[in-house]
mmCIF file of C-alpha atoms in Angstrom:
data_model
loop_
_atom_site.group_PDB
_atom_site.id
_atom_site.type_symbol
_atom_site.label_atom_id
_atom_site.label_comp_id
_atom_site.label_asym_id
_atom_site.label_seq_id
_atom_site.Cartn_x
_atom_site.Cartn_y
_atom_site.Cartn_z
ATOM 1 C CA UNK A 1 0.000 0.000 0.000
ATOM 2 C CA UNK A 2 1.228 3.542 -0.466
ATOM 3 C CA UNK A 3 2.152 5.534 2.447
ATOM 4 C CA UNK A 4 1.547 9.187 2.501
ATOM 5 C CA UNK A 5 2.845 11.139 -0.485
ATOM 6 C CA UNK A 6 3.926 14.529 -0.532
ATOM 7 C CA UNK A 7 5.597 16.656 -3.742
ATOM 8 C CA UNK A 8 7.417 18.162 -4.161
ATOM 9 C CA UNK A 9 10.212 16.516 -1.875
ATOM 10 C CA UNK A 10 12.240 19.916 -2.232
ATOM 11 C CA UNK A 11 11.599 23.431 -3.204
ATOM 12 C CA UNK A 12 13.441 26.825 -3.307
ATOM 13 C CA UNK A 13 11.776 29.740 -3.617
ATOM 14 C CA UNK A 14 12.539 33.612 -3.030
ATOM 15 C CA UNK A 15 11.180 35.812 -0.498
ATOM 16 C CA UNK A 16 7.730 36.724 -1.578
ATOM 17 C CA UNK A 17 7.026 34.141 -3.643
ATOM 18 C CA UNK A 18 3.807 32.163 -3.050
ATOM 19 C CA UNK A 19 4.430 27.974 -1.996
ATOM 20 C CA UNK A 20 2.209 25.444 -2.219
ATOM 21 C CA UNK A 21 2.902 22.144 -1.001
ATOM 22 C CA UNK A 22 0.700 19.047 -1.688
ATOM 23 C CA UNK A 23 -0.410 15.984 0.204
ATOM 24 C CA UNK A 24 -2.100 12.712 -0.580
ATOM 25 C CA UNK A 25 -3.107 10.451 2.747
ATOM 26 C CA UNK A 26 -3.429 6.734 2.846
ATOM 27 C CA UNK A 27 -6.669 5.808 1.379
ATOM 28 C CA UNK A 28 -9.352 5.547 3.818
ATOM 29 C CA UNK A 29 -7.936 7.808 6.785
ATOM 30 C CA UNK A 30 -9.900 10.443 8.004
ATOM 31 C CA UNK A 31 -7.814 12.557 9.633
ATOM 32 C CA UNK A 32 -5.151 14.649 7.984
ATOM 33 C CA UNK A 33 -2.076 16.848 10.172
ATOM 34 C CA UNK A 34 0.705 19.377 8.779
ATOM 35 C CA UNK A 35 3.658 19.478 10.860
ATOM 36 C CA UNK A 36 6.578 21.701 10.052
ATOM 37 C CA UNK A 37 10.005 21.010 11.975
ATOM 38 C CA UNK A 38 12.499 23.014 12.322
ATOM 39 C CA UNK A 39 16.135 23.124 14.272
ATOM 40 C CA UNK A 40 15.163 25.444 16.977
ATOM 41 C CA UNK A 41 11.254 24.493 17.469
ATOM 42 C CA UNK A 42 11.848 20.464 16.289
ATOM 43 C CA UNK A 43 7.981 19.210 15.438
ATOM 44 C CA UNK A 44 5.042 21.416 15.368
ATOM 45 C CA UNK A 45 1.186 21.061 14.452
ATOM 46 C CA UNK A 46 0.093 23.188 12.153
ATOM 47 C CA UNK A 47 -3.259 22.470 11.191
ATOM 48 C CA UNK A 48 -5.517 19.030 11.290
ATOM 49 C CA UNK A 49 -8.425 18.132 9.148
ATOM 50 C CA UNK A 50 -11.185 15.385 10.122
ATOM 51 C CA UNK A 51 -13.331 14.296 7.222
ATOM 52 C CA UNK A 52 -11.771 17.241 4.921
ATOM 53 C CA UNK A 53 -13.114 19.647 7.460
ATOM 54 C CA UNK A 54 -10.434 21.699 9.613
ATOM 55 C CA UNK A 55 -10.623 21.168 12.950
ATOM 56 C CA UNK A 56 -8.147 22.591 14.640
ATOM 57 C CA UNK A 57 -5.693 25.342 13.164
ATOM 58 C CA UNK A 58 -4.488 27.144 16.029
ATOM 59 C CA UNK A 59 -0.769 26.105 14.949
ATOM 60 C CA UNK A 60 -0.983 28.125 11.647
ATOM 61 C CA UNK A 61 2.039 30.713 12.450
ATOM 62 C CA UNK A 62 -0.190 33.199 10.563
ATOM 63 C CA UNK A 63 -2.299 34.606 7.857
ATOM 64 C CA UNK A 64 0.460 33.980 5.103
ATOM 65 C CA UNK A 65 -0.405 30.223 5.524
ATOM 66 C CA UNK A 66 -3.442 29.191 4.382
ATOM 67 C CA UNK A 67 -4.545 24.942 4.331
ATOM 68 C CA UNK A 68 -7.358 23.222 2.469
ATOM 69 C CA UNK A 69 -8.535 19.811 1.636
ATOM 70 C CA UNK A 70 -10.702 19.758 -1.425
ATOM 71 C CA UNK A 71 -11.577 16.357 -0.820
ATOM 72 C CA UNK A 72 -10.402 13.234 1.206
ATOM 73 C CA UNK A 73 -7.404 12.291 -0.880
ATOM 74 C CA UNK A 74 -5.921 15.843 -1.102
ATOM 75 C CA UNK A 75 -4.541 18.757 0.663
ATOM 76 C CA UNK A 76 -2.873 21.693 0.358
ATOM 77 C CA UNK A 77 -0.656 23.865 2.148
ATOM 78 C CA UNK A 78 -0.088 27.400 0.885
ATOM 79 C CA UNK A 79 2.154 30.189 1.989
ATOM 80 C CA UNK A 80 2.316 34.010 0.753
ATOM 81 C CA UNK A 81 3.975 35.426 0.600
ATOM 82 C CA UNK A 82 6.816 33.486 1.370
ATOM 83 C CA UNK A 83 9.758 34.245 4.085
ATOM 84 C CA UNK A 84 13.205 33.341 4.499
ATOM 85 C CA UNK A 85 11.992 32.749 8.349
ATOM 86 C CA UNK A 86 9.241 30.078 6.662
ATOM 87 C CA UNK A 87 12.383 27.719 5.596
ATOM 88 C CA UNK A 88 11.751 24.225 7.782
ATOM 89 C CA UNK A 89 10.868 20.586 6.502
ATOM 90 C CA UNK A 90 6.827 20.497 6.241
ATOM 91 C CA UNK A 91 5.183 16.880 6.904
ATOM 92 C CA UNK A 92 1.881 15.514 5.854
ATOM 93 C CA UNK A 93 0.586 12.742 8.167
ATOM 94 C CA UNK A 94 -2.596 10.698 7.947
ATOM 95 C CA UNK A 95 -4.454 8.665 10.778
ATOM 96 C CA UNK A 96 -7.249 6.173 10.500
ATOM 97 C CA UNK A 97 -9.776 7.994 12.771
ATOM 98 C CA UNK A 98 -9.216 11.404 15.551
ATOM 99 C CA UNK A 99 -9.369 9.095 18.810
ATOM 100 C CA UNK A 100 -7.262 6.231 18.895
ATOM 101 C CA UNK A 101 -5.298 5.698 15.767
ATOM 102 C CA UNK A 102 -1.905 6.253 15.216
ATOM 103 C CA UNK A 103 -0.413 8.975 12.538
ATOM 104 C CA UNK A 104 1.368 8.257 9.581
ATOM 105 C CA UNK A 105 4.197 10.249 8.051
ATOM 106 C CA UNK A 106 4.861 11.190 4.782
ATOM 107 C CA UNK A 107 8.701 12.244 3.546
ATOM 108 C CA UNK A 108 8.165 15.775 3.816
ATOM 109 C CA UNK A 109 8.823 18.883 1.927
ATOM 110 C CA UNK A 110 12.315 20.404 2.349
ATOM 111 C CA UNK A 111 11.462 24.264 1.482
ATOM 112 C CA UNK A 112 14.229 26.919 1.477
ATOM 113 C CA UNK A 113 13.499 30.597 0.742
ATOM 114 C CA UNK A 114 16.328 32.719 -0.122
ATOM 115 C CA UNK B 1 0.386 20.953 29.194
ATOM 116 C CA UNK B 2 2.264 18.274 28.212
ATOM 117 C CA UNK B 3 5.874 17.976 27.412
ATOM 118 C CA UNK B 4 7.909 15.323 26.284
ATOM 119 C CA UNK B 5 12.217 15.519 27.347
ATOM 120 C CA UNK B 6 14.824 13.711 25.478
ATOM 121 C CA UNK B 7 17.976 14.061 27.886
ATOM 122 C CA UNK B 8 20.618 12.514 25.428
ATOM 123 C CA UNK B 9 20.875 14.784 21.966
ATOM 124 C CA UNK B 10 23.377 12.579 20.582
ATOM 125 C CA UNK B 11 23.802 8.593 21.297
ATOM 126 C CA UNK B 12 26.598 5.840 20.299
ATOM 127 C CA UNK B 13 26.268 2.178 19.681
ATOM 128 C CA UNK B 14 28.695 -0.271 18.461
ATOM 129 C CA UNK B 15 27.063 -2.756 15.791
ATOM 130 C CA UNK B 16 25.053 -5.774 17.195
ATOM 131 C CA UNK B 17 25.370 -4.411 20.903
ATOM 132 C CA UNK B 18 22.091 -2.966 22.886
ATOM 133 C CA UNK B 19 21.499 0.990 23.248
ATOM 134 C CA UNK B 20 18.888 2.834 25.517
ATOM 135 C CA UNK B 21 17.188 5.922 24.467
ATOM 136 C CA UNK B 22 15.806 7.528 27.284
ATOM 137 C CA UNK B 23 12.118 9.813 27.426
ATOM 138 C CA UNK B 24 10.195 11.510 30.106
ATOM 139 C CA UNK B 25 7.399 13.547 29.931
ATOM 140 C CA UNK B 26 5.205 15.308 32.018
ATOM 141 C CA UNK B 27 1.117 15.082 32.365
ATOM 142 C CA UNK B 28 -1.553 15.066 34.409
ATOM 143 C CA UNK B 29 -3.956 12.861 32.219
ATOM 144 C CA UNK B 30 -4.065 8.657 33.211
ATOM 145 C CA UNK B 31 -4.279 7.901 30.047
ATOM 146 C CA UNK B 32 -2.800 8.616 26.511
ATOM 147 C CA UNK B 33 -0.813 7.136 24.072
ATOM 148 C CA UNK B 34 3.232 7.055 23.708
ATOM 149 C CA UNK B 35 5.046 6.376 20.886
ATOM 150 C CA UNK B 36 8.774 6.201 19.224
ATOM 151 C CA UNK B 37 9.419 7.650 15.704
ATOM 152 C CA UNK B 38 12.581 7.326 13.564
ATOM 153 C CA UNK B 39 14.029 9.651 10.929
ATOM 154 C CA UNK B 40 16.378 8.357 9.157
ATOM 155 C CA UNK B 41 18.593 10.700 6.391
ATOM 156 C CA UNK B 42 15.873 10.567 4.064
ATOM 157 C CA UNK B 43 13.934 12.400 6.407
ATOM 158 C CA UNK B 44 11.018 10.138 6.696
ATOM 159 C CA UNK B 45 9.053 9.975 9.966
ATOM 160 C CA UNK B 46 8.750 6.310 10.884
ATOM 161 C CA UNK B 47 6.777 4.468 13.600
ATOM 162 C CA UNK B 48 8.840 2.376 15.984
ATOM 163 C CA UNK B 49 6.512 1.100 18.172
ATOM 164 C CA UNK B 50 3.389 2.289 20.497
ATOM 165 C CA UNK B 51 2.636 2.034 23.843
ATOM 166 C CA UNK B 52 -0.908 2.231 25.623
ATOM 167 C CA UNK B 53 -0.579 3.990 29.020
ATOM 168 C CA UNK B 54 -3.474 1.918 30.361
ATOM 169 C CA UNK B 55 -1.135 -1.119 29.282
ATOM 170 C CA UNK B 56 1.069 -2.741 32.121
ATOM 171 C CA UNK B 57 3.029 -4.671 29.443
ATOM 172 C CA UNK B 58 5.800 -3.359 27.619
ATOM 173 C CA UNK B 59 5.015 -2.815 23.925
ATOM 174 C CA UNK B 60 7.922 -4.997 21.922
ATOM 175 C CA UNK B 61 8.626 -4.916 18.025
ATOM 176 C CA UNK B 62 11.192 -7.027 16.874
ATOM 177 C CA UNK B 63 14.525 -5.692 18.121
ATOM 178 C CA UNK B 64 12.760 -2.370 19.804
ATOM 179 C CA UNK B 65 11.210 -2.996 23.287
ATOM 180 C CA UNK B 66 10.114 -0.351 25.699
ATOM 181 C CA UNK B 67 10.624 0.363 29.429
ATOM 182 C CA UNK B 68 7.391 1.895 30.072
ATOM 183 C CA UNK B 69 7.470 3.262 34.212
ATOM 184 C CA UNK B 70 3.947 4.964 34.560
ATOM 185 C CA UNK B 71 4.589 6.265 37.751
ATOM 186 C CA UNK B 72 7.726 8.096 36.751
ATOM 187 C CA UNK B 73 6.476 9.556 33.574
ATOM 188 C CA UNK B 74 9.493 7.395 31.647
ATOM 189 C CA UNK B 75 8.988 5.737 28.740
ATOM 190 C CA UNK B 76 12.811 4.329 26.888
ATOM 191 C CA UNK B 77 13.409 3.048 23.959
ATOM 192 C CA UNK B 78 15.761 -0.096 24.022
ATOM 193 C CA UNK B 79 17.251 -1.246 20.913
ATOM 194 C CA UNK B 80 19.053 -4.701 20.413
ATOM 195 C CA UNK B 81 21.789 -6.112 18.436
ATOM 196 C CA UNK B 82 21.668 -2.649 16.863
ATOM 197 C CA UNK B 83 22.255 -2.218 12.562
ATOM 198 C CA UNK B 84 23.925 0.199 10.790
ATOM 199 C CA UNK B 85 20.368 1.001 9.577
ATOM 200 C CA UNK B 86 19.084 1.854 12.943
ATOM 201 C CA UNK B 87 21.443 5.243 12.845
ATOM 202 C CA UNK B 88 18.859 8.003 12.745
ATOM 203 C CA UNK B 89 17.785 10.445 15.091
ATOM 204 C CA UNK B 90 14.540 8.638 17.415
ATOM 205 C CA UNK B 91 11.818 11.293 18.418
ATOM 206 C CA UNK B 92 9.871 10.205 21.488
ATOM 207 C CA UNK B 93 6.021 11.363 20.915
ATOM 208 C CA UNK B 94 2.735 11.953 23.476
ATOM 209 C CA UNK B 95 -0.398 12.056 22.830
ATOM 210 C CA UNK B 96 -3.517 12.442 25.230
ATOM 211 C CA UNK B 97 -6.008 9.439 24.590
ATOM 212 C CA UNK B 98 -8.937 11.175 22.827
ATOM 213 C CA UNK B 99 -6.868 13.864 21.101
ATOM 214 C CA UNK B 100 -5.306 13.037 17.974
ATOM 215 C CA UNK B 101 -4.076 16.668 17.179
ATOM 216 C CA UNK B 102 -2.635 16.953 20.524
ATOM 217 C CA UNK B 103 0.525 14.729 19.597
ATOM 218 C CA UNK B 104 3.375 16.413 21.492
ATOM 219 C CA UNK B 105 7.684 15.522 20.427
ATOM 220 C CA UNK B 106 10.509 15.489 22.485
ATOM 221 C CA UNK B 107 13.385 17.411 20.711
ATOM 222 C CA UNK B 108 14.920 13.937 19.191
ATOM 223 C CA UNK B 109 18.203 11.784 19.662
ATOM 224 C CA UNK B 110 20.528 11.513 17.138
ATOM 225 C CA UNK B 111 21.778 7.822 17.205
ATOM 226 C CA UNK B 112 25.377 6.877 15.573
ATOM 227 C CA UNK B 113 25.843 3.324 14.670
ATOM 228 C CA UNK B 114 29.210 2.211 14.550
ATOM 229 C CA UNK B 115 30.901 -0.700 12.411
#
């Protein structure tokens, strides 16, 4: 079965520039999570979707970053404009239900802006 | 709110010998969820193994066994007859039982596998 996919797996971009980073979850999983990780923070929860819906986005840094899911095999995760300060590995994960299951990773996004 | 403490940043293992990865965390909840993640080079986040808190028994996979101590908020990750592909660093997670966007990470240990 494939895991979670994410694309790209790197991008560079310049300051100001809009991002958009892209998620598919494991087929059948209801719940969807954007992480970003960084040196100096390590792992943090962006935003998390249930049934497409977002539940919870109280970890969205701020209004430059914007998250959707269109439907239950896609999601996006926009920034703009972009910062130099925004440059961190992004992860996609994907769980089975909200109460019990446990999350699955996808590679991540390495994004650098310059 | 809860936080999860890896004391060791960086860790060393000869090939085939046994390595402990240590993780405490602090909550007030009796129940929730703990779990080790690997991330190897190619930056993948990868599921080690689970434990229950209402679970007396430690969780085991293969090589990776935990020492789960409720009562002192520790939960270590033990890895025998350790591979060269078990260098990575090893994030220790939290997560309250009916929360599933409440999953909390320690700050990771880097583990070195030597030939």
């Amino acid at each position: 079965d494939a895991g979670v996919i994410q694309s790209p797996r790197h991008e560079v971009t310049e300051m100001g520039q809009e991002v958009t980073l892209r998620c598919k979850p494991i087929s059948g999983h209801n719940s969807l999570f954007w992480y970003r990780q960084t040196m100096m923070r390590g792992l943090e929860l962006l935003i998390y979707f249930n049934n497409n819906v977002p539940i919870d986005d109280s970890g969205m840094p701020e209004d430059r970053f914007s998250a959707k899911m269109p439907n239950a095999s896609f999601s996006t995760l926009k920034i703009q404009p972009s910062e130099p300060r925004d440059s961190a590995v992004y992860f996609c994960a994907s769980s089975p239900t909200t109460v019990t299951d446990t999350q699955y990773f996808g590679p991540g996004t390495r994004l650098t802006v310059l | 709110a809860q936080t999860v403490t890896q004391s060791q940043p960086e860790m060393s293992v000869q090939e085939a010998e046994t390595v402990t990865l240590s993780c405490t965390y602090d909550t007030s909840e009796s129940d929730y969820y703990l779990f080790w993640y690997k991330q190897p080079p190619s930056r993948q986040m990868i599921l080690v193994i689970r434990q229950e808190a209402y679970k007396q028994q430690n969780a085991t996979e293969n090589r990776f066994s935990v020492n789960f101590q409720k009562a002192a908020k520790s939960f270590s990750l033990k890895i025998s007859d350790s591979q060269l592909g078990d260098a990575a660093m090893y994030f220790c997670a939290y997560r309250r039982l009916y929360n599933n966007n409440d999953m909390r990470f320690g700050a990771g240990t880097r583990l070195t596998v030597k030939p």
